[in-house]
Every structure is written in C-alpha cells, then in structure tokens.
Short mmCIF file of C-alpha atoms in Angstrom, two decimals:
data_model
loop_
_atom_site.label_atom_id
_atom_site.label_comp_id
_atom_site.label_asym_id
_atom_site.label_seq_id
_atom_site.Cartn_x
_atom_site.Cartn_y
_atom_site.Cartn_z
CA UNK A 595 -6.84 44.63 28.10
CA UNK A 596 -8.82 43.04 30.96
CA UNK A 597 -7.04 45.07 33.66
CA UNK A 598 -7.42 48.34 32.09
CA UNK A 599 -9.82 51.01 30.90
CA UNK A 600 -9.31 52.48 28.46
CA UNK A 601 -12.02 53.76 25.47
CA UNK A 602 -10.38 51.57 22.60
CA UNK A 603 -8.27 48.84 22.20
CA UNK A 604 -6.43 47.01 19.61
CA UNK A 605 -5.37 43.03 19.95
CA UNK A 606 -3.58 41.55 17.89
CA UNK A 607 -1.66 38.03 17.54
CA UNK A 608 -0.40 35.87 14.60
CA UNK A 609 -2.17 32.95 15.81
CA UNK A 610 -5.69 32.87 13.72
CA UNK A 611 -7.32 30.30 16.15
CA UNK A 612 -6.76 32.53 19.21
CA UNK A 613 -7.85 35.73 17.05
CA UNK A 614 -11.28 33.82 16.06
CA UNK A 615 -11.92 32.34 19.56
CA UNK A 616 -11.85 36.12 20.74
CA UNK A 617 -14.09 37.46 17.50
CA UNK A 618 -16.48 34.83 18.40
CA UNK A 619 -17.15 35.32 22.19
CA UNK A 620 -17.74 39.32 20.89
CA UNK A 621 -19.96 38.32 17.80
CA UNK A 622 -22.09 35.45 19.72
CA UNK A 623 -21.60 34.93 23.26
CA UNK A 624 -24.06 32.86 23.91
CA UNK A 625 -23.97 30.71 21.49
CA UNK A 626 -20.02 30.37 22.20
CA UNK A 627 -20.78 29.24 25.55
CA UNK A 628 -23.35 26.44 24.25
CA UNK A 629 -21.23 25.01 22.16
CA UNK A 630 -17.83 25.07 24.33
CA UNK A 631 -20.21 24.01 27.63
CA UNK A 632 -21.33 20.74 25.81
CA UNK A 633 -17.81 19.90 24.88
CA UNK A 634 -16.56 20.60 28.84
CA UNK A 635 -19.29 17.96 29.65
CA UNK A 636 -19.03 15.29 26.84
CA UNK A 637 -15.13 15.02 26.32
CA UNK A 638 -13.32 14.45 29.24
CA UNK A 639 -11.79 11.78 28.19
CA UNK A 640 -8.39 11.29 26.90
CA UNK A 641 -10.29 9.76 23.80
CA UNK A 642 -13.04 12.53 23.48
CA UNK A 643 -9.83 14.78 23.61
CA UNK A 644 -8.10 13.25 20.74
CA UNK A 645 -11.06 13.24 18.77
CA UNK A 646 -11.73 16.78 19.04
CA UNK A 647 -8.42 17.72 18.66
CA UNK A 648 -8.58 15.82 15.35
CA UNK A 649 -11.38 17.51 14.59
CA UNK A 650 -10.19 21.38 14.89
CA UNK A 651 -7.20 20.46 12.86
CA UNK A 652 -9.50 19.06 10.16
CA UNK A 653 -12.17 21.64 9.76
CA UNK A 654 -11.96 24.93 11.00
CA UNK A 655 -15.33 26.26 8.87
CA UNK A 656 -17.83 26.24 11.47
CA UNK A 657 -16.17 29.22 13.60
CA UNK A 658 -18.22 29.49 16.64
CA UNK A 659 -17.73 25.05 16.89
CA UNK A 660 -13.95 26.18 16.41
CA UNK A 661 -13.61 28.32 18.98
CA UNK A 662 -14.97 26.23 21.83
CA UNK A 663 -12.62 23.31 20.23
CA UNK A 664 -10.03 25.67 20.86
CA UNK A 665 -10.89 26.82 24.36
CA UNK A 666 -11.44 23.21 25.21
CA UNK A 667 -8.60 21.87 23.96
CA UNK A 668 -6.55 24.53 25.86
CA UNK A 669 -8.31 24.06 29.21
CA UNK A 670 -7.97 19.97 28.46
CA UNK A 671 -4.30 19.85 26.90
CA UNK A 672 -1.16 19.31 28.98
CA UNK A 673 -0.38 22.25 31.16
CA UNK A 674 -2.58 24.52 29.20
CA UNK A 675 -0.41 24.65 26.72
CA UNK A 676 -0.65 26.17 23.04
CA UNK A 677 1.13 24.42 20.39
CA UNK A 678 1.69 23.54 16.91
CA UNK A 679 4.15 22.12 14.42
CA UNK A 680 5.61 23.53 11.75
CA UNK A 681 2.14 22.32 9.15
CA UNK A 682 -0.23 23.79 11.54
CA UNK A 683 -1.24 21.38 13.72
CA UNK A 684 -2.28 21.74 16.67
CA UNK A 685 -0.42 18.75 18.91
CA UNK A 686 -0.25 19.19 22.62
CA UNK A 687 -1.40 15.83 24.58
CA UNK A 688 -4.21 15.50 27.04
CA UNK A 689 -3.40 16.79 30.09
CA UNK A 690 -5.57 14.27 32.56
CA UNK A 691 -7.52 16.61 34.31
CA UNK A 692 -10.14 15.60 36.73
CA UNK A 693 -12.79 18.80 35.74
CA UNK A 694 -10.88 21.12 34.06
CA UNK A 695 -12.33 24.65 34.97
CA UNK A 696 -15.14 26.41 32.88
CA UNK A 697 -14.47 29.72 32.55
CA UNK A 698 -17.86 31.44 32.04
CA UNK A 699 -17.83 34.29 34.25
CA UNK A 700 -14.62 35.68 32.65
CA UNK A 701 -15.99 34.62 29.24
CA UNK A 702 -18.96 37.12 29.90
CA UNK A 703 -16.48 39.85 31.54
CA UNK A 704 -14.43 39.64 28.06
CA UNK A 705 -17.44 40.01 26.06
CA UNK A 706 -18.45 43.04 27.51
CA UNK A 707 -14.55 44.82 27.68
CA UNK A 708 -14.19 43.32 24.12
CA UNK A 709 -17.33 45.54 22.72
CA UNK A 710 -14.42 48.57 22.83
CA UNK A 711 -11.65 46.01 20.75
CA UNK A 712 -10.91 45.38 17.63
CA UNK A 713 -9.07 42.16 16.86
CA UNK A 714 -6.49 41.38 14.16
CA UNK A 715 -4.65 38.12 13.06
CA UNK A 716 -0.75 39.80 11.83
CA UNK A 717 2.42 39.79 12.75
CA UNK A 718 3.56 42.73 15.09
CA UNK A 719 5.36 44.66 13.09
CA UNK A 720 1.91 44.78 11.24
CA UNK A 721 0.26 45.76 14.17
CA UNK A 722 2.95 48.47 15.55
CA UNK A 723 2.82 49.72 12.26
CA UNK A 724 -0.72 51.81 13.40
CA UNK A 725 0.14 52.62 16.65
CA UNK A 726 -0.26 56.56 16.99
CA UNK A 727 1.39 59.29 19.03
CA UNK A 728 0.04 58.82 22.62
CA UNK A 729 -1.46 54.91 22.61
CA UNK A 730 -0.39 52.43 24.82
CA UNK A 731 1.22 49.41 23.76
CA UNK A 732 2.29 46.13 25.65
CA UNK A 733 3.89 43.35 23.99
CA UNK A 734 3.74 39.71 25.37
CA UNK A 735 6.00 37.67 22.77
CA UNK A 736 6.93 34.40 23.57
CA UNK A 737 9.84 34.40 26.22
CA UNK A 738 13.71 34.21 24.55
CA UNK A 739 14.48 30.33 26.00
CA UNK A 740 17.50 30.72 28.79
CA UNK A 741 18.76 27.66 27.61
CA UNK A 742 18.67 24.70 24.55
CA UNK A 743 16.84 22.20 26.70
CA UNK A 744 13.85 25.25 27.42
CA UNK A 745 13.71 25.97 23.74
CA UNK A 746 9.67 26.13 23.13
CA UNK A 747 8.25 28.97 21.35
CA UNK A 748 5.96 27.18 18.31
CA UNK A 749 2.69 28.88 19.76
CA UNK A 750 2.55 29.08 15.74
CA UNK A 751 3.67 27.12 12.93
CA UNK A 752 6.97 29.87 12.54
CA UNK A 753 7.75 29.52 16.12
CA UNK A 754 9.69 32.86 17.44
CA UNK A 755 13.48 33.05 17.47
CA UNK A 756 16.39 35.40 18.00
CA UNK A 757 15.81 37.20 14.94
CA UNK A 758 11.70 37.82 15.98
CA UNK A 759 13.11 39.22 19.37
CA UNK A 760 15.13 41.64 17.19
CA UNK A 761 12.45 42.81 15.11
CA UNK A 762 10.21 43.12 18.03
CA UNK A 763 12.39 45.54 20.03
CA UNK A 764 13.38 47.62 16.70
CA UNK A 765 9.47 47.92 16.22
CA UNK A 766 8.80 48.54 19.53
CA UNK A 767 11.83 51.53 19.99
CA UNK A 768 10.00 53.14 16.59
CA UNK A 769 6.82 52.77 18.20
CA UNK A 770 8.41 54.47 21.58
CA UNK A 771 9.99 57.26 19.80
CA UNK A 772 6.92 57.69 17.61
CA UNK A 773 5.18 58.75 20.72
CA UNK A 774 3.79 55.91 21.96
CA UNK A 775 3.75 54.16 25.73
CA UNK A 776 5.59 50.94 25.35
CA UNK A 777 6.10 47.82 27.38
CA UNK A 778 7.42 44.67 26.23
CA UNK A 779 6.92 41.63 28.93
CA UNK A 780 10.12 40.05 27.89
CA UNK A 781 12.98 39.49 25.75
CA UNK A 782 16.55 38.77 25.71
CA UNK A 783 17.66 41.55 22.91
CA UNK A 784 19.31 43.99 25.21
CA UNK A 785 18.28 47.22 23.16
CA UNK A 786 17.56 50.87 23.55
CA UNK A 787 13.70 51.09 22.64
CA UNK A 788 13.69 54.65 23.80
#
C-alpha cells in the first residue's frame, strides 16, 4: 500500500493485533505516538520488555495502549519477529537492542496513505471473496518453509501450512480469472492462478 497510489485500498490480515495497531495510527495518531514514544523510552530493558509483553497478552481493552505494546514489542523482540503459540500468546524473547529505532516519520506517512484504507481482521479467502473485476491484489502469506528445521509460520495462533498455501492459490486463480490483478509474494503450491 505504501508504494502505491491508488484511490482505495483494502488490508486485510488474520492477525487482530496487527489489524488494530493499523486502525489506531488512522483513528488517533497522535495519541498513538504518545503512548508508543513513552514505552520506546521507559522499557528498554529486558525486564521492562517482559513486563509489557505480559501485559498485552493480559489486557488488550485499552486499544490505542495496545497498539504501541504491539509496535514496541515488535521493534524490541528478537529479530523483529511476530509470534504466537497456539493459545494466543504472544512469545518472542527480547531481542537486546541498544535503541531500537522509532519509527515516527513513517508512522505519520501511514496515517496519511491509510485515510484511503479500510482495514479488516479475516482470513483471505474472506477478503478475496470482495475483490472486483479490475482491483489489484497482492498477497504476502507466510513463506512455505524449504525445509523441517525452517518450519516457522505461527504469525497466528493457526500458524499457515500446506493446506493454507492451497487455499491461497485456488482463491487467488478465482480472484485472477474474476478479473482481478494478482500477485502472490510466495508459495510453494505450483498452480495455474490464471
């Protein structure tokens, strides 16, 4: 979305923490980058990180305090890394970063390119489901492993296997013959989405 222009775009992703963190940067901007600011300058610790890390997998009402968790815990965790297990929690380990980056200029470049998105937490067939004749469509699913010892895909508490590859490039082909511009980033499923 960032790299293109168009008048309207739809994102979409199964993961409900990364679908709030980009509602929230739309809805209140600045009050998004209060919250996640004071966190980047208080917690830099391996012990302020487990703490908050505690804390956004205990509570999750307070959105806005949510959503800098998130984006802190992402810019803090081990090699910015986004996982969970299979209840939902979110586990990756502090990554030991001297002063992990503040992204505030791109923050404010989203909000503005975001005022033209609308953001939804489903699954993809959900999502290809609405694509119409003539829209664009790129898919970034989580890469097919190349071997047993690579095997990470749990950026949610289903993970993504063989069978999610499958279902992506079936949806994807229907979406393709439907009319629609297609690109998927990656996948193993040799299949004929045209």
């Amino acid at each position: 979305m960032l790299n293109t222009d168009y008048a309207a775009y739809l994102v979409a992703d199964i993961n409900p923490d990364l679908i709030n963190l980009y509602q929230v940067i739309c809805e209140d901007t600045r009050g998004f980058l209060d919250t996640a600011r004071l966190l980047f300058s208080t917690a830099n610790t391996a012990e302020g990180y487990y703490h908050l890390r505690q804390s956004f997998n205990r509570d999750k009402s307070n959105r806005t305090q949510s959503a800098a968790m998130f984006l802190y815990l992402n810019r803090h965790g081990y090699n910015g890394l986004c996982r969970y297990n299979k209840q939902g929690i979110f586990n990756v380990p502090y990554g030991k970063y001297t002063s992990p980056y503040f992204p505030e200029q791109e923050i404010h470049f989203f909000a503005e390119k975001a005022k033209r998105a609308t953001f939804l937490c489903c699954d993809f067939e959900e999502t290809l489901a609405l694509v119409c004749p003539d829209d664009v469509v790129y898919c970034d699913p989580p890469y097919y492993p190349a071997s047993d010892t690579a095997n990470f895909t749990q950026y949610h508490t289903q993970g993504f296997d063989k069978f999610d590859q499958y279902r992506l490039v079936t949806a994807a082909g229907k979406a393709a013959r439907d009319g629609a511009q297609v690109v998927v980033s990656h996948t193993h499923i040799a299949h004929d989405v045209g």
